[in-house]
Coordinates of C-alpha atoms in Angstrom, one line a residue:
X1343 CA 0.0 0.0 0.0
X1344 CA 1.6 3.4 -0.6
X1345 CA 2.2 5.2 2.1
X1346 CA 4.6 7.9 3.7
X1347 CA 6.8 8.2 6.6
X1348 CA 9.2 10.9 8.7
X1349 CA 11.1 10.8 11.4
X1350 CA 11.8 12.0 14.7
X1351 CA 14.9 14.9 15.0
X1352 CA 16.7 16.2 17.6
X1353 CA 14.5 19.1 17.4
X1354 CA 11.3 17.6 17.0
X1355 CA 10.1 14.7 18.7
X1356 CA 12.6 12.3 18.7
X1357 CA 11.8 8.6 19.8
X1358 CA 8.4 9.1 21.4
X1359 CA 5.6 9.9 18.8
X1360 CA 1.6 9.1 19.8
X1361 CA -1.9 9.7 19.2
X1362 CA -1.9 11.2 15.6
X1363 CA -6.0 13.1 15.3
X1364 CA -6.8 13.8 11.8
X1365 CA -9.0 16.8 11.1
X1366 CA -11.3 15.6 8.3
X1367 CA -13.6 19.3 8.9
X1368 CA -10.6 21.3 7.5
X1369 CA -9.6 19.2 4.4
X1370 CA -9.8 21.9 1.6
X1371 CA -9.5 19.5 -1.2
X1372 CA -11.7 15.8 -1.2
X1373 CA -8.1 14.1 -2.3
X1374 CA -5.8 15.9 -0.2
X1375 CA -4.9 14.7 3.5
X1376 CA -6.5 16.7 5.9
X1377 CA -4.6 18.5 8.7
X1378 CA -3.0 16.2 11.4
X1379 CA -2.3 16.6 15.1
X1380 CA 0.3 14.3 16.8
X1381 CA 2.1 14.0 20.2
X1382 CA 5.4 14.3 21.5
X1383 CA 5.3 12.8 24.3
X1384 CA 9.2 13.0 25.6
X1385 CA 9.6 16.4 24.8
X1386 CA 6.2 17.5 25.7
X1387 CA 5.0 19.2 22.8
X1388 CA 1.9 18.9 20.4
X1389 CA 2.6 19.0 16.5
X1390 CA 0.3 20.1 13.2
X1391 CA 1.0 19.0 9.8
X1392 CA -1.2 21.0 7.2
X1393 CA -0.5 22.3 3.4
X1394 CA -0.4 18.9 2.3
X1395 CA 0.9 18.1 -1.4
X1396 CA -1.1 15.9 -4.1
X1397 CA 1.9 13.8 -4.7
X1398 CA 2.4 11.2 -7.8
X1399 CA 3.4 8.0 -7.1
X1400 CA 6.6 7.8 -6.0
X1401 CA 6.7 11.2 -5.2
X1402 CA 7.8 12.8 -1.7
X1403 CA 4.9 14.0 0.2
X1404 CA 5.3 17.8 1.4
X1405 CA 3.8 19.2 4.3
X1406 CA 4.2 22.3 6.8
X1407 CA 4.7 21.4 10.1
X1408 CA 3.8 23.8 13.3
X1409 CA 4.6 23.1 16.8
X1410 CA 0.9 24.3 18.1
X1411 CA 1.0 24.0 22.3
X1412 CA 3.3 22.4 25.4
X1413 CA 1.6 19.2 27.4
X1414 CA 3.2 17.5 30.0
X1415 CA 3.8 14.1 28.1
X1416 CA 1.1 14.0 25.8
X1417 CA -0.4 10.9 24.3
X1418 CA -3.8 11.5 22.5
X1419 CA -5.7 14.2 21.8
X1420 CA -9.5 14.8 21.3
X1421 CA -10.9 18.2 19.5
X1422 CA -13.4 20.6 21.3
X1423 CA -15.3 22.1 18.8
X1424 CA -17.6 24.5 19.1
X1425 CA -21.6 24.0 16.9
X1426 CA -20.1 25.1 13.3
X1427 CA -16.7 23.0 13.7
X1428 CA -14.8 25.6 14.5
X1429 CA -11.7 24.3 16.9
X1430 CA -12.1 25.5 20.1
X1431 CA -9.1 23.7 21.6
X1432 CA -7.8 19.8 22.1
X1433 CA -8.3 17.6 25.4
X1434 CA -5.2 16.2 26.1
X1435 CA -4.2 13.1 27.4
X1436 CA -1.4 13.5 29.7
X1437 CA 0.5 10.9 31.4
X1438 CA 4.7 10.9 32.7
X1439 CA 4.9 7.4 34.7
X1440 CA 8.3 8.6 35.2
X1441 CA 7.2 11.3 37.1
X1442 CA 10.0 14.0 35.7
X1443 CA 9.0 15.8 32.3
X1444 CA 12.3 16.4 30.8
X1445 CA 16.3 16.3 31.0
X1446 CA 16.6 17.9 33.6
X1447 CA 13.4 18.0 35.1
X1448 CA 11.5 21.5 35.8
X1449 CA 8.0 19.6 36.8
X1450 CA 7.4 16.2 38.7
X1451 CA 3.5 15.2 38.0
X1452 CA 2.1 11.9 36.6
X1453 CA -0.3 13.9 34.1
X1454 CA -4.1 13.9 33.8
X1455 CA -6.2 15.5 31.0
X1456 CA -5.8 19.0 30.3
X1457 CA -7.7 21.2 27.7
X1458 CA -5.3 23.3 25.7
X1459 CA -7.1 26.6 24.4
X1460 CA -6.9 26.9 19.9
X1461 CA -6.8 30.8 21.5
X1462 CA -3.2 31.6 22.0
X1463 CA -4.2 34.6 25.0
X1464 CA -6.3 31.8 26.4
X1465 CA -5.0 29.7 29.6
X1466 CA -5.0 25.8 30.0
X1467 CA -7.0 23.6 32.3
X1468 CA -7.0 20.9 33.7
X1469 CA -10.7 18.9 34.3
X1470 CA -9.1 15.3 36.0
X1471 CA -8.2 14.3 38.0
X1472 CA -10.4 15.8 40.6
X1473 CA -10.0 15.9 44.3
X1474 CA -7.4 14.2 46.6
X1475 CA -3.9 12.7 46.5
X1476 CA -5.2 11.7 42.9
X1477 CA -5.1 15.7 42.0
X1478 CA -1.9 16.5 44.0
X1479 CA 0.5 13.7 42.3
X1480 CA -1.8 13.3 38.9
X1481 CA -2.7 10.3 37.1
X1482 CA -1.2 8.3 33.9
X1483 CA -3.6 9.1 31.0
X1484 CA -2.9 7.2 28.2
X1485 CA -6.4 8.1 25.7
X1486 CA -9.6 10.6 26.0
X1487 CA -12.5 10.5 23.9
X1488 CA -15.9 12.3 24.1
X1489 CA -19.6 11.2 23.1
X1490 CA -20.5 14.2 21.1
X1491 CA -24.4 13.8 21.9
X1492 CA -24.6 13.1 25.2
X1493 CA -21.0 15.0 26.7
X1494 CA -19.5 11.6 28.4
X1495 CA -16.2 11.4 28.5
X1496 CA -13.5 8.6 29.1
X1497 CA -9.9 8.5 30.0
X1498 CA -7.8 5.7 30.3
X1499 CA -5.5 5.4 33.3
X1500 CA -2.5 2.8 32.1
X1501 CA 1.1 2.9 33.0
X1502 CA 3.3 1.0 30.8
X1503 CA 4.5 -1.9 33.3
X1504 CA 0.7 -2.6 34.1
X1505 CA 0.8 -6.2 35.1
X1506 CA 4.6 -6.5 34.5
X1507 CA 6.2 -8.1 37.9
X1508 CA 8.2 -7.0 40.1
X1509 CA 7.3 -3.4 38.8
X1510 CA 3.1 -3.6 39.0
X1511 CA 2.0 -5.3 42.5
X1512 CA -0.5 -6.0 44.8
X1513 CA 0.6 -2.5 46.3
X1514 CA 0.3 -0.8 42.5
X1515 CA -3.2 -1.6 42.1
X1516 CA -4.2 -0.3 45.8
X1517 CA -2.1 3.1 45.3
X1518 CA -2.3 3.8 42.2
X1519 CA -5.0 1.9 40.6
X1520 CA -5.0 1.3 36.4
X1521 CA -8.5 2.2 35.2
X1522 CA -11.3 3.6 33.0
X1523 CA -13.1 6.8 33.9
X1524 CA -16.0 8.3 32.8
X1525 CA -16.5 12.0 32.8
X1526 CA -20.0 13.7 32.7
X1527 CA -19.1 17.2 30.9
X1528 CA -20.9 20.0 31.1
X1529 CA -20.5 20.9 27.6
X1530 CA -18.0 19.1 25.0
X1531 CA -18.1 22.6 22.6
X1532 CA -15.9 25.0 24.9
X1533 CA -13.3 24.4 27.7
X1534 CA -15.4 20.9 29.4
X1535 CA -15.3 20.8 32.8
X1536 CA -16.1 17.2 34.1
X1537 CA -19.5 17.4 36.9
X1538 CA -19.3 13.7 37.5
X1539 CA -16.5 11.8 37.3
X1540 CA -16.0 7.9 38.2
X1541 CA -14.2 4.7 37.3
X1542 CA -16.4 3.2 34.4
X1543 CA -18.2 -0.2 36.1
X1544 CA -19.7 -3.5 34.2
X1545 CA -22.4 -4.9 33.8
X1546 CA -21.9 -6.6 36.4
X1547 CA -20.7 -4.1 38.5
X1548 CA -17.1 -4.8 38.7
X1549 CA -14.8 -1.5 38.3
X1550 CA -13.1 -1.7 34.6
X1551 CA -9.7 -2.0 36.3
X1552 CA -6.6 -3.6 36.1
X1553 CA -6.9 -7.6 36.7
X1554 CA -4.0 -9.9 36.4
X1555 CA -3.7 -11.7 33.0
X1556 CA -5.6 -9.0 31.5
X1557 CA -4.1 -5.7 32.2
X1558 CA -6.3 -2.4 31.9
X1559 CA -7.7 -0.5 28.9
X1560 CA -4.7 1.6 27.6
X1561 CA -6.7 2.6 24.2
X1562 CA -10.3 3.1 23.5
X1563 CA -12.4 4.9 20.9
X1564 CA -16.0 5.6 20.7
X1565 CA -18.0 3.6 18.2
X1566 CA -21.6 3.9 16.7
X1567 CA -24.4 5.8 18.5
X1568 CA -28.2 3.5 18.5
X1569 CA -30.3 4.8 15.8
X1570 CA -33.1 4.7 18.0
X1571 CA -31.8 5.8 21.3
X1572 CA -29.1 8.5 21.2
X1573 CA -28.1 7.9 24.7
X1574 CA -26.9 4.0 24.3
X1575 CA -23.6 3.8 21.8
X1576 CA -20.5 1.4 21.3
X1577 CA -17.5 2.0 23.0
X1578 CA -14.2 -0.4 21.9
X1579 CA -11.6 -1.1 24.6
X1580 CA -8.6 -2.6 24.5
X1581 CA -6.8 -4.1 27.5
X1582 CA -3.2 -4.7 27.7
X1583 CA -0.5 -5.4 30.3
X1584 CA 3.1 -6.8 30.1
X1585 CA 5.9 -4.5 29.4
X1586 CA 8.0 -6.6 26.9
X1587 CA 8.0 -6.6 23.2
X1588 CA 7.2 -10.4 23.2
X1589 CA 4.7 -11.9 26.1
X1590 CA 2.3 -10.0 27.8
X1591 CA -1.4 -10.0 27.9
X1592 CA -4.2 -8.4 25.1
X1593 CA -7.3 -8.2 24.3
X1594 CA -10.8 -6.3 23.5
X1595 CA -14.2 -5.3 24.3
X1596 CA -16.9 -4.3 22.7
X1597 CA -19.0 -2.6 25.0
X1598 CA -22.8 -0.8 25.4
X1599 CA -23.2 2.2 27.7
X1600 CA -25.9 4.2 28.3
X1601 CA -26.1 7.7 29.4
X1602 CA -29.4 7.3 32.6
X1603 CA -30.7 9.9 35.4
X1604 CA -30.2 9.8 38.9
X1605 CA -31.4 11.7 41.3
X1606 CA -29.5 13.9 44.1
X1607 CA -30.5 15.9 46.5
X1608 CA -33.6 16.3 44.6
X1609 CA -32.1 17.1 41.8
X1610 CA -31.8 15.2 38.2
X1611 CA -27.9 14.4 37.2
X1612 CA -26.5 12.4 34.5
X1613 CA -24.7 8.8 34.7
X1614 CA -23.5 6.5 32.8
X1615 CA -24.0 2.1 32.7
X1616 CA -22.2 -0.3 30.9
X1617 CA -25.4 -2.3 29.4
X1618 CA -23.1 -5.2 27.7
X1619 CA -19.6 -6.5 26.9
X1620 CA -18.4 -9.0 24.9
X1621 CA -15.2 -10.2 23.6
X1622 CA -14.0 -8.8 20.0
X1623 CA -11.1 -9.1 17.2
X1624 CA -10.1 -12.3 18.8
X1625 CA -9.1 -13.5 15.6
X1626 CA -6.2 -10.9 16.3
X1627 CA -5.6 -11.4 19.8
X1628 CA -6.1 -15.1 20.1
X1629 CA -5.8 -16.7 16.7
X1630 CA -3.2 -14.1 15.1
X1631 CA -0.3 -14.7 18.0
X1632 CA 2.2 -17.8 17.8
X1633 CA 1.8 -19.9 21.0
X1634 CA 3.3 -17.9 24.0
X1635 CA 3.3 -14.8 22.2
X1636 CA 1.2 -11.4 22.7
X1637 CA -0.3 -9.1 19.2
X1638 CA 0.5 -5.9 22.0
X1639 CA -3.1 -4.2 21.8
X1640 CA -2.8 -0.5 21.1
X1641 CA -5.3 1.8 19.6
X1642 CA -8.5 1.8 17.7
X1643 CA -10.0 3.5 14.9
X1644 CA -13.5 3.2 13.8
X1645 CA -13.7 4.6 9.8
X1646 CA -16.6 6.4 8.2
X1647 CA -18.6 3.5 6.7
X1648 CA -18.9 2.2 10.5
X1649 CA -18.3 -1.5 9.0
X1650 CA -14.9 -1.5 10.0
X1651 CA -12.2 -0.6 12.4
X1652 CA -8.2 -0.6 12.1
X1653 CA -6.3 -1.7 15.2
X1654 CA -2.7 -0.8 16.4
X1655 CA -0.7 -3.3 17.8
X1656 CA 3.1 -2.7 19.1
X1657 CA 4.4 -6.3 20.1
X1658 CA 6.6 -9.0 17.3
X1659 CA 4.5 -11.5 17.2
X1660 CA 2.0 -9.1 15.2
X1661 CA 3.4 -5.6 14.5
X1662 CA 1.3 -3.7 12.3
X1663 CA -2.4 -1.7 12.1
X1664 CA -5.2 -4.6 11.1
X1665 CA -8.6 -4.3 9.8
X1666 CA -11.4 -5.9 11.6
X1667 CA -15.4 -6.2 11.1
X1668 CA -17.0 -3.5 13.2
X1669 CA -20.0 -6.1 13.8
X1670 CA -17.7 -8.9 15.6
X1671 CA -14.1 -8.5 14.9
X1672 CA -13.2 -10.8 12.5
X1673 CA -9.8 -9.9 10.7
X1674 CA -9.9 -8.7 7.5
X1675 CA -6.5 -7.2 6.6
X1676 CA -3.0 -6.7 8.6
X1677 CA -0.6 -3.7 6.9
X1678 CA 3.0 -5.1 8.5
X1679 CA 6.5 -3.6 8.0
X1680 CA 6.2 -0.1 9.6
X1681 CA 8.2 -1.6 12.6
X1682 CA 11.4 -2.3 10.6
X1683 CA 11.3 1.1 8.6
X1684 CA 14.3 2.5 10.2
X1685 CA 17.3 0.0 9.9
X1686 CA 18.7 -0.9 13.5
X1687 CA 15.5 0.1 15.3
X1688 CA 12.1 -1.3 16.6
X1689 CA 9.3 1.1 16.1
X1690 CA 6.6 0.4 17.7
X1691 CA 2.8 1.7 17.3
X1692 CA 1.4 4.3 19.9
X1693 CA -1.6 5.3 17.8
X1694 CA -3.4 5.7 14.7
X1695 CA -6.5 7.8 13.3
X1696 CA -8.0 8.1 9.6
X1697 CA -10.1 9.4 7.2
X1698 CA -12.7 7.8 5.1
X1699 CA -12.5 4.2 4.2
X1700 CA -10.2 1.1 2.3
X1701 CA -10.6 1.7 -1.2
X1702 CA -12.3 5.1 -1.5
X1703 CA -10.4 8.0 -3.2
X1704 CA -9.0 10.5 -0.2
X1705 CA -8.8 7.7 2.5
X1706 CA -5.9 7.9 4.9
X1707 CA -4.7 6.4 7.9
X1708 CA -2.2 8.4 10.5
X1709 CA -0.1 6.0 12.5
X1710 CA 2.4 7.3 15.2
X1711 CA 5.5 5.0 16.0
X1712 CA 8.0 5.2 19.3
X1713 CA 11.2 3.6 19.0
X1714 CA 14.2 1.4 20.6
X1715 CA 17.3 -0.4 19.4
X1716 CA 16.7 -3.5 21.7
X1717 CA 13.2 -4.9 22.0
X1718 CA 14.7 -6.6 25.3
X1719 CA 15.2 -3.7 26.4
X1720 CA 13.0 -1.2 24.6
X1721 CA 13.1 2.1 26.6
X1722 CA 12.6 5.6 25.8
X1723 CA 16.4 6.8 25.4
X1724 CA 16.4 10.2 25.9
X1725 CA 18.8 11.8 22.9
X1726 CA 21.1 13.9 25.9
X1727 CA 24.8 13.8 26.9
X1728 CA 26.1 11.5 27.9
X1729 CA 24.1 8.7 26.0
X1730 CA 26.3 8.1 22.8
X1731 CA 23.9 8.8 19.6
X1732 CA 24.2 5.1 18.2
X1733 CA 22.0 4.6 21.0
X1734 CA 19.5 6.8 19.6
X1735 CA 16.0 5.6 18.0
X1736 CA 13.7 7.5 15.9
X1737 CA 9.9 7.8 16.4
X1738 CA 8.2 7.1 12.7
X1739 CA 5.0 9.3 11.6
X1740 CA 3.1 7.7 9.4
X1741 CA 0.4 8.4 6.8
X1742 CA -0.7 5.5 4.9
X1743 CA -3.0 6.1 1.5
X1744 CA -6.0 3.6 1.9
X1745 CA -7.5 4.2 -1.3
X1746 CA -6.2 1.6 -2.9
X1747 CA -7.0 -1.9 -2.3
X1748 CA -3.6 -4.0 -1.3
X1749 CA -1.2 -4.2 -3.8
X1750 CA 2.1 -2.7 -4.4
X1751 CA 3.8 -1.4 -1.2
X1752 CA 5.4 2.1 -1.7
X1753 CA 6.9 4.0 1.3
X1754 CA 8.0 7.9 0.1
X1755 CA 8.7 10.4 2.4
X1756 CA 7.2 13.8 4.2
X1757 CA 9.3 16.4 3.6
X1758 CA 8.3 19.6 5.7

């Protein structure tokens, strides 16, 4: 499949790329690729490309990139818009498990979600966590995303050695508990503030938490809303744990929620239940694997027809962005090879978004990579004296052109 890459610079993001957001609203052209945000997370800045070219094949792709706003670690972002799509500003998924923000460090936090204002006078916020040592040290957000019709919210609260002994313990999960939250916004148009917030519970009423063997939910996305009740829609979570390249544990969800009433003090306030889960794309995360292997569940995308979805997954045994049925997961097509791009180095996904749909004209899919040398030892190696630059990895952006069915594989290059 043609596609497109860059990679990280001393200057720009280095080895730690996530959570590309593609802004279908502002495309100016129905071929051209529409403007896209991305994350980086080491060096705590948030990236637009825009301007794209209409290359020929074979071409270079050219693009103007802008660094648009500071985050403490960002991962994903999600865009407030206000009624005529206008960008308001972007929640932003923060989260530093290694407490320090740079080299050296001029903030210790663990992150949260934070709205950054499109209006450069304008001052951030933060709207979780809320309350407690929670708010005083922060918590590890790896992914927001918002329910447009009825202003829920969710956040996913992952740290990278989730279920990875002897760093995640009994202690871990008591202290500083890996879990989904749901936020009840006041508005999702302009600056949200959260009015209810809470750990997201099953049907059963079990908190969506870490479990052992399973991990927690370190990406989600929101799926289709009920044509005949807009307050029950899909949302897709993917649980993984493990901290190595190889074994670890991963799997998915589909779930129902719906957005009830309850009553305080006399007063009517909105909720939110999880009416079902089942188990989905286990063709991927059961069949896909060799024996005693892991795929390394990522992120998800959902893409316009609302028949399919593409899945990230960062771990060897199945390295790529696959698409699955939206109705029960069944695997459709894997798109390998974007973790060798870079001889020497292991890029590994940390995100993806698109626009449109496989073989429509104008259809692309935005994939963020971080990188390592050594998947036994895959680390974020900050590029600082007195770590010798061989050492160095590059994080991989890239845009893959899905209007063409699979054929012949062609990566060119952004050149900004």
């Amino acid at each position: 499949m043609p596609a497109y890459a860059i990679v990280g610079q001393q200057e720009t993001w280095q080895m730690y790329l996530h959570g590309p957001m593609m802004r279908e609203s502002e495309r100016t052209s129905p071929g051209q690729i529409p403007p896209v945000y991305v994350s980086g997370t080491w060096v705590n800045k948030i990236y637009r490309f825009d301007n794209f070219s209409m290359p020929g094949p074979g071409e270079p792709l050219y693009a103007t990139q802008k660094m648009v706003g500071h985050a403490l670690a960002p991962s994903t972002t999600w865009p407030v818009e206000d009624e005529s799509g206008k960008l308001k500003g972007l929640l932003v998924a923060e989260g530093q498990p290694w407490w320090v923000n740079n080299v050296p460090p001029a903030e210790i936090y663990k992150g949260g979600v934070e709205f950054l204002p499109a209006d450069k006078d304008a001052k951030c916020s933060q709207i979780f966590p809320q309350g407690g040592l929670h708010e005083f040290f922060g918590q590890v957000v790896n992914t927001v995303d918002c329910h447009k019709g009825t202003n829920v919210c969710f956040f996913t609260v992952w740290k990278f050695y989730d279920d990875q002994w002897p760093f995640w313990t009994n202690a871990s999960a008591l202290v500083a508990p890996d879990c989904l939250y749901y936020c009840i916004a006041d508005t999702v148009d302009d600056r949200p503030v959260c009015r209810r917030t809470g750990v997201v519970k099953d049907e059963h009423g079990e908190p969506v938490c870490h479990k052992d063997g399973r991990g927690a939910v370190h990406g989600m996305t929101i799926g289709l809303t009920d044509p005949k009740d807009p307050n029950q829609f899909d949302i897709f979570l993917v649980f993984t744990g493990g901290a190595t390249f190889t074994g670890g544990d991963s799997s998915m969800q589909k779930v129902r929620v719906k957005v009830t009433e309850l009553s305080v003090a006399g007063s009517k306030v909105k909720d939110m239940e999880v009416v079902k889960s089942t188990a989905f794309a286990t063709d991927l995360f059961v069949t896909l694997p060799p024996k005693g292997m892991d795929a390394g569940g990522d992120h998800a995308w959902v893409d316009e027809t609302g028949k399919f979805m593409w899945i990230s997954t960062f771990r060897l045994a199945a390295a790529g962005v696959h698409m699955v049925s939206y109705e029960d997961g069944s695997l459709i097509y894997s798109v390998s090879g974007i973790d060798r791009f870079v001889k020497g180095q292991y890029a590994y996904s940390a995100g993806l978004q698109g626009v449109g749909t496989l073989g429509k004209p104008g259809s692309f899919l935005a994939v963020a990579t971080s990188a390592c040398h050594d998947v036994q030892a895959c680390a974020p190696i900050p590029w600082v004296w007195p770590i010798p630059e061989e050492n160095w990895a590059a994080g991989v952006f890239f845009i893959i052109d899905l209007s063409t069915l699979p054929g012949a594989e062609k990566v060119a290059t952004i050149v900004v």
